[in-house]
XYZ file of C-alpha atoms in Angstrom:
451
model
C 0.000 0.000 0.000
C 1.332 3.507 -0.790
C 2.346 5.523 2.189
C 0.218 8.602 2.846
C 1.712 11.806 4.164
C 0.369 12.925 7.552
C -1.664 16.124 7.694
C 0.222 19.296 8.469
C -0.736 22.838 9.489
C -1.006 25.379 6.623
C 2.313 27.058 7.409
C 4.098 23.721 7.654
C 2.373 22.490 4.498
C 3.614 25.580 2.639
C 7.179 24.926 3.724
C 6.888 21.282 2.712
C 5.573 22.261 -0.722
C 8.471 24.678 -1.169
C 10.885 21.936 -0.165
C 9.343 19.529 -2.707
C 9.717 22.084 -5.458
C 13.336 22.605 -4.462
C 14.005 18.862 -4.569
C 12.334 18.615 -7.973
C 14.566 21.356 -9.340
C 17.671 19.747 -7.862
C 16.877 16.271 -9.212
C 15.946 17.741 -12.581
C 19.317 19.502 -12.719
C 21.029 16.198 -11.861
C 19.243 14.437 -14.747
C 20.045 17.351 -17.088
C 23.757 17.067 -16.219
C 23.632 13.346 -17.006
C 21.869 14.060 -20.350
C 24.412 16.706 -21.357
C 27.322 14.432 -20.530
C 25.768 11.390 -22.273
C 25.020 13.416 -25.439
C 28.473 14.969 -25.640
C 30.162 11.606 -24.883
C 28.087 9.903 -27.611
C 29.107 12.456 -30.268
C 32.723 12.393 -29.046
C 32.946 8.624 -29.412
C 31.414 8.743 -32.899
C 33.900 11.406 -33.940
C 36.830 9.399 -32.548
C 35.593 6.279 -34.362
C 35.562 8.281 -37.628
C 39.144 9.452 -37.045
C 38.171 12.979 -36.080
C 39.257 14.919 -33.043
C 36.381 15.544 -30.614
C 35.725 19.255 -30.068
C 33.135 21.268 -28.163
C 32.555 23.376 -31.264
C 31.622 20.371 -33.376
C 27.983 20.370 -34.463
C 25.622 17.894 -32.773
C 24.695 14.867 -34.829
C 21.110 14.010 -35.618
C 21.221 10.939 -33.379
C 22.803 12.990 -30.608
C 20.038 15.581 -31.004
C 17.429 12.827 -30.667
C 19.114 11.560 -27.497
C 19.188 15.133 -26.139
C 15.469 15.631 -26.811
C 14.620 12.363 -25.076
C 16.799 13.421 -22.147
C 15.029 16.808 -21.889
C 11.727 14.926 -21.739
C 13.119 12.891 -18.848
C 14.149 16.095 -17.082
C 10.574 17.375 -17.351
C 9.182 14.036 -16.146
C 11.058 14.286 -12.821
C 8.098 16.205 -11.353
C 5.876 13.091 -11.692
C 8.256 10.766 -9.850
C 5.880 10.426 -6.872
C 2.821 9.686 -9.009
C 4.193 7.060 -11.422
C 7.590 5.944 -10.067
C 7.428 2.387 -11.439
C 6.545 3.427 -14.993
C 9.124 6.231 -15.010
C 11.809 3.880 -13.692
C 11.154 1.579 -16.657
C 11.285 4.609 -18.969
C 14.679 5.424 -17.454
C 15.823 1.858 -18.223
C 14.737 2.377 -21.833
C 16.743 5.617 -21.851
C 19.852 3.631 -20.931
C 19.297 1.615 -24.111
C 19.347 4.958 -26.005
C 22.817 5.738 -24.640
C 21.569 7.906 -21.755
C 22.875 7.527 -18.210
C 21.036 5.684 -15.403
C 20.363 8.783 -13.249
C 16.672 9.091 -14.158
C 16.049 5.391 -13.511
C 17.863 5.564 -10.162
C 15.831 8.599 -9.014
C 12.565 6.828 -9.757
C 13.833 3.668 -8.059
C 14.314 5.810 -4.958
C 10.636 6.846 -5.062
C 9.523 3.290 -5.719
C 11.184 2.398 -2.415
C 9.446 5.355 -0.740
C 5.903 4.945 -2.019
C 5.395 1.391 -3.289
C 5.213 -2.084 -1.659
C 8.443 -3.970 -1.134
C 7.709 -6.468 -3.881
C 7.597 -3.619 -6.422
C 10.824 -2.196 -5.021
C 12.543 -5.576 -5.402
C 11.711 -6.328 -9.029
C 12.097 -2.721 -10.167
C 15.373 -2.515 -8.252
C 16.639 -5.601 -10.041
C 15.869 -4.163 -13.495
C 17.340 -0.756 -12.631
C 20.461 -2.420 -11.170
C 20.969 -4.346 -14.416
C 20.531 -1.203 -16.540
C 22.869 0.728 -14.243
C 25.515 -1.986 -14.541
C 25.240 -1.875 -18.356
C 25.549 1.935 -18.392
C 28.568 1.904 -16.046
C 30.302 -0.889 -17.967
C 29.659 0.913 -21.268
C 31.196 4.076 -19.897
C 34.239 2.313 -18.425
C 35.155 0.551 -21.674
C 34.408 3.552 -23.886
C 37.136 4.861 -26.203
C 38.728 7.335 -26.085
C 39.264 7.390 -22.314
C 38.566 11.138 -22.214
C 34.879 10.448 -22.864
C 34.605 8.073 -19.882
C 33.313 9.639 -16.681
C 33.801 6.657 -14.366
C 37.290 5.796 -15.653
C 38.556 9.188 -14.561
C 37.267 8.415 -11.065
C 38.248 4.761 -10.520
C 41.376 4.266 -12.665
C 44.601 6.111 -13.280
C 45.571 7.365 -16.728
C 46.441 4.502 -19.045
C 45.709 1.836 -16.455
C 43.259 -0.927 -17.347
C 40.001 -1.190 -15.438
C 39.405 -4.336 -13.399
C 36.355 -6.483 -13.930
C 35.064 -5.629 -10.465
C 34.914 -1.876 -11.161
C 31.451 -1.913 -12.846
C 30.101 -4.134 -10.049
C 31.432 -1.871 -7.302
C 30.169 1.323 -8.978
C 26.745 -0.246 -9.662
C 26.372 -1.471 -6.093
C 27.430 1.939 -4.776
C 24.829 3.734 -6.941
C 22.044 1.305 -5.976
C 23.004 1.604 -2.303
C 23.052 5.427 -2.522
C 19.661 5.910 -4.178
C 17.976 2.878 -2.594
C 19.289 3.806 0.862
C 18.042 7.377 0.421
C 14.612 6.017 -0.524
C 14.627 3.729 2.512
C 15.482 6.668 4.761
C 12.679 8.775 3.279
C 10.233 5.867 3.665
C 11.204 5.369 7.308
C 10.857 9.076 8.032
C 7.406 9.136 6.401
C 6.314 6.093 8.421
C 7.547 7.692 11.650
C 5.685 10.892 10.854
C 2.509 8.923 10.100
C 2.976 6.906 13.295
C 3.266 10.127 15.310
C -0.019 11.371 13.862
C -1.710 8.028 14.576
C -0.371 8.008 18.144
C -1.613 11.562 18.706
C -5.025 10.627 17.320
C -5.208 7.487 19.471
C -4.119 9.451 22.524
C -6.903 11.954 21.884
C -9.403 9.120 21.456
C -8.244 7.501 24.706
C -8.578 10.826 26.514
C -12.093 11.269 25.135
C -13.075 7.730 26.147
C -11.609 8.288 29.605
C -13.688 11.436 30.009
C -16.789 9.592 28.853
C -16.155 6.769 31.301
C -15.615 9.282 34.108
C -18.825 11.104 33.264
C -20.743 7.825 33.015
C -19.368 6.755 36.409
C -20.500 10.042 37.887
C -23.940 9.616 36.287
C -24.203 6.134 37.759
C -23.263 7.447 41.189
C -25.804 10.275 40.985
C -28.503 7.924 39.688
C -27.822 5.510 42.545
C -27.951 8.278 45.152
C -31.176 9.688 43.689
C -32.766 6.267 43.465
C -31.774 5.271 46.999
C -32.756 8.615 48.549
C -35.578 10.285 46.671
C -37.044 7.030 45.357
C -37.211 5.621 48.883
C -38.902 8.749 50.246
C -41.444 8.799 47.425
C -42.247 5.154 48.028
C -42.841 5.850 51.735
C -45.007 8.841 50.831
C -47.068 6.690 48.454
C -47.560 3.994 51.121
C -48.633 6.481 53.811
C -50.921 8.295 51.356
C -52.604 4.986 50.573
C -53.007 4.276 54.276
C -54.388 7.763 54.830
C -56.856 7.250 51.995
C -58.028 3.971 53.486
C -58.392 5.583 56.929
C -60.409 8.471 55.459
C -62.691 6.013 53.657
C -63.182 4.029 56.849
C -63.902 7.218 58.783
C -66.500 8.206 56.180
C -68.194 4.828 56.502
C -68.259 5.216 60.305
C -69.937 8.605 59.948
C -72.617 7.097 57.742
C -73.203 4.128 60.043
C -73.199 6.199 63.224
C -76.634 5.948 64.903
C -76.987 9.621 65.632
C -75.778 10.415 62.085
C -73.262 13.073 61.040
C -73.668 16.609 59.871
C -72.772 17.785 56.402
C -69.515 19.440 57.526
C -68.110 16.209 58.899
C -69.056 14.248 55.794
C -67.552 16.906 53.526
C -64.378 16.961 55.592
C -64.027 13.186 55.349
C -64.609 13.282 51.583
C -62.030 16.041 51.116
C -59.530 14.131 53.250
C -60.024 11.028 51.138
C -59.706 13.004 47.898
C -56.534 14.729 49.093
C -54.991 11.449 50.161
C -55.824 9.962 46.750
C -54.190 12.930 44.972
C -51.056 12.568 47.117
C -50.871 8.831 46.414
C -51.364 9.220 42.656
C -48.877 12.102 42.489
C -46.284 10.084 44.408
C -46.774 7.100 42.079
C -46.470 9.341 39.029
C -43.325 10.929 40.499
C -41.770 7.503 41.016
C -42.488 6.555 37.399
C -41.045 9.814 36.098
C -38.042 9.431 38.396
C -37.282 6.032 36.860
C -37.495 7.561 33.384
C -35.114 10.348 34.356
C -32.714 7.858 35.892
C -32.690 5.883 32.639
C -31.827 9.069 30.761
C -29.069 9.823 33.255
C -27.607 6.327 32.943
C -27.998 5.997 29.151
C -27.748 9.506 27.670
C -26.867 8.209 24.197
C -29.751 5.764 23.870
C -32.233 7.198 21.374
C -35.138 5.209 22.832
C -34.377 6.275 26.395
C -33.433 9.879 25.677
C -36.425 10.518 23.417
C -38.757 13.267 24.713
C -41.615 11.868 26.793
C -43.673 15.046 27.240
C -45.268 17.256 24.577
C -47.509 20.303 24.485
C -50.488 17.949 24.529
C -49.513 16.906 28.081
C -49.863 20.478 29.391
C -53.624 19.926 29.741
C -53.077 16.982 32.101
C -50.555 19.049 34.052
C -53.144 21.816 34.511
C -55.818 19.290 35.541
C -53.482 17.759 38.120
C -52.732 21.187 39.598
C -56.424 22.049 39.832
C -57.220 18.652 41.341
C -54.524 19.231 43.954
C -56.398 22.369 45.026
C -54.397 25.046 43.278
C -56.525 28.100 42.317
C -55.482 28.246 38.667
C -56.889 30.074 35.654
C -55.291 28.794 32.418
C -55.527 30.006 28.850
C -53.730 27.785 26.335
C -53.958 28.475 22.617
C -51.201 26.875 20.545
C -51.560 26.426 16.801
C -50.244 23.151 15.317
C -48.473 22.092 18.500
C -47.683 18.634 17.122
C -45.361 20.209 14.538
C -43.089 21.648 17.219
C -39.621 20.158 17.658
C -40.019 17.404 20.342
C -37.098 18.481 22.586
C -38.375 22.060 22.503
C -41.937 20.905 23.255
C -40.693 18.925 26.236
C -38.747 21.981 27.415
C -41.968 24.034 27.233
C -43.771 21.392 29.300
C -41.013 21.424 31.926
C -41.111 25.229 32.073
C -44.872 25.237 32.700
C -44.418 22.532 35.323
C -41.712 24.496 37.137
C -43.675 27.761 36.959
C -46.714 26.139 38.583
C -44.521 24.438 41.179
C -42.811 27.746 41.947
C -46.157 29.536 42.329
C -47.522 26.742 44.528
C -44.413 26.920 46.712
C -44.338 30.699 47.278
C -48.039 31.583 47.008
C -50.025 28.449 47.684
C -53.360 30.147 48.455
C -53.168 32.894 45.812
C -54.901 32.471 42.419
C -52.456 31.975 39.538
C -52.985 33.022 35.936
C -51.269 30.821 33.300
C -51.116 31.687 29.594
C -49.534 29.824 26.705
C -49.865 31.170 23.169
C -47.995 30.799 19.900
C -47.694 28.791 16.753
C -45.864 28.296 13.507
C -47.200 31.549 12.053
C -45.991 33.617 14.991
C -42.648 31.844 15.060
C -42.567 31.653 18.841
C -44.175 30.184 21.942
C -44.931 32.548 24.837
C -45.539 31.209 28.345
C -46.524 33.462 31.227
C -47.718 33.290 34.823
C -49.033 36.015 37.144
C -50.031 35.930 40.796
C -50.275 38.339 43.705
C -47.518 38.070 46.258
C -48.582 37.292 49.819
C -48.012 40.202 52.252
C -44.896 38.714 53.908
C -43.160 38.706 50.521
C -43.775 42.408 49.909
C -41.928 44.502 48.798
C -40.695 42.130 46.072
C -37.052 41.942 44.924
C -36.034 43.586 41.673
C -35.872 41.488 38.511
C -32.796 39.279 38.457
C -32.131 39.765 42.178
C -31.225 36.775 44.311
C -34.139 34.622 45.421
C -34.233 31.481 47.519
C -34.428 28.255 45.533
C -33.319 27.363 42.051
C -36.640 27.224 40.176
C -36.362 30.445 38.202
C -32.627 29.950 37.645
C -33.303 26.490 36.198
C -36.019 27.888 33.931
C -33.695 30.606 32.681
C -30.943 28.097 31.897
C -33.397 25.935 29.964
C -34.759 28.942 28.055
C -31.312 30.265 27.135
C -30.263 26.792 26.006
C -32.972 26.865 23.339
C -32.273 30.462 22.277
C -35.226 32.120 24.042
C -35.512 34.877 26.628
C -37.158 35.301 30.015
C -38.313 38.209 32.169
C -39.644 38.081 35.706
C -40.425 40.458 38.529
C -43.205 42.158 40.500
C -44.996 45.368 39.560
C -46.278 48.175 41.771
C -49.479 46.252 42.505
C -47.544 43.338 44.036
C -48.250 41.065 41.074
C -45.380 38.710 40.349
C -45.108 38.009 36.631
C -42.931 35.585 34.664
C -42.765 35.707 30.868
C -40.907 33.159 28.764
C -40.442 33.278 24.993
C -39.204 30.221 23.104
C -38.434 30.163 19.354
C -40.705 27.923 17.299
C -38.833 25.101 15.638
C -40.497 22.520 13.450
C -39.967 18.786 13.612
C -36.930 17.714 11.573
C -37.919 16.318 8.171
C -35.803 13.243 8.711
C -37.644 12.576 11.968
C -41.000 12.807 10.197
C -39.903 10.433 7.471
C -38.524 8.025 10.063
C -41.885 7.967 11.827
């Protein structure tokens, strides 16, 4: 498989590109030097064979011109050494057959080692080594000796060249270019390995954070289940017992010989109804607590984390509040509520729930006015509550001032999370008002199609 270069920042990538262009120019100049020498040596040998004295001013032969043109093409092809190194190495071998030197073939062999599998490097290296040996041997035995490049390096003037000279020179050239390719390949692999290690380290860090958060969620879920769940269960049991006692007391009043007045019977009925509301509310709270604990333990599960409350459930929430004895006047007019984004609809439900809970906590006996209006055409959903403050809570704090509890703070965080806004405060008539505006978002098309 070809080796891929690791990603680099823009500044580093620019420097690398400049370095590649510099290497291309340098290698191209090396091939051009080989072409110039091979062309001049070819014409010099032909002139010596014809009995002429080689001279730099002698005109270039037609065959020499053809060799020069082929060599110039090889110089231009150096820039594609990374894209087609195998094919260009074979072209360089063919150039050796045309009396050119082996430089172009050796350069492409270097990039075969860098970018191609080892099996390609082996068979291409064998062919290039054979062509290089032929080119070196041809140069060493060339006549006259002045046209031989390698003879001037490995033999003294007039001394014969040993049979081992072509082998030594060929092995040295293969070792030089092949070793350079091996070094470049190793450096590229190390750079890629560094990127992979950094990526894996980041993934491990992310997984560690996820495991830590999941452990914390499990701990919180366990504490909530053991504490709040236990208390709700006790509340449900005692509410059931209270309901049974109220029913038994009502039966005793009916069976009493002297009878019972209307006030006593009404009191017993109200006690039974209140106990039933407490028991049903506690059971509903336990069920909702289990759902919330599942979300806390499995936040990524689509089935668990799916919204469970919609705008349609606001009616039941209002009925429960009225049944529990809360003096509530509600006006709800929402157009096409089913088209609202489910998470946003559940957030609206939770906001209404918290507003009613907050009013019940701080002004239990005061009538509360609840309004919810909006729709797709308006592009928003507006939720508001208003109630008179009891005398002990007057004068009221200014808007945004510190208040006991976290109800309004939690509502504001939820509203800001969905891109809405919230205002709250009391006016001169001691009416505490809360106004929440949420943007209207439609159900995602993909979600509709999936349903």
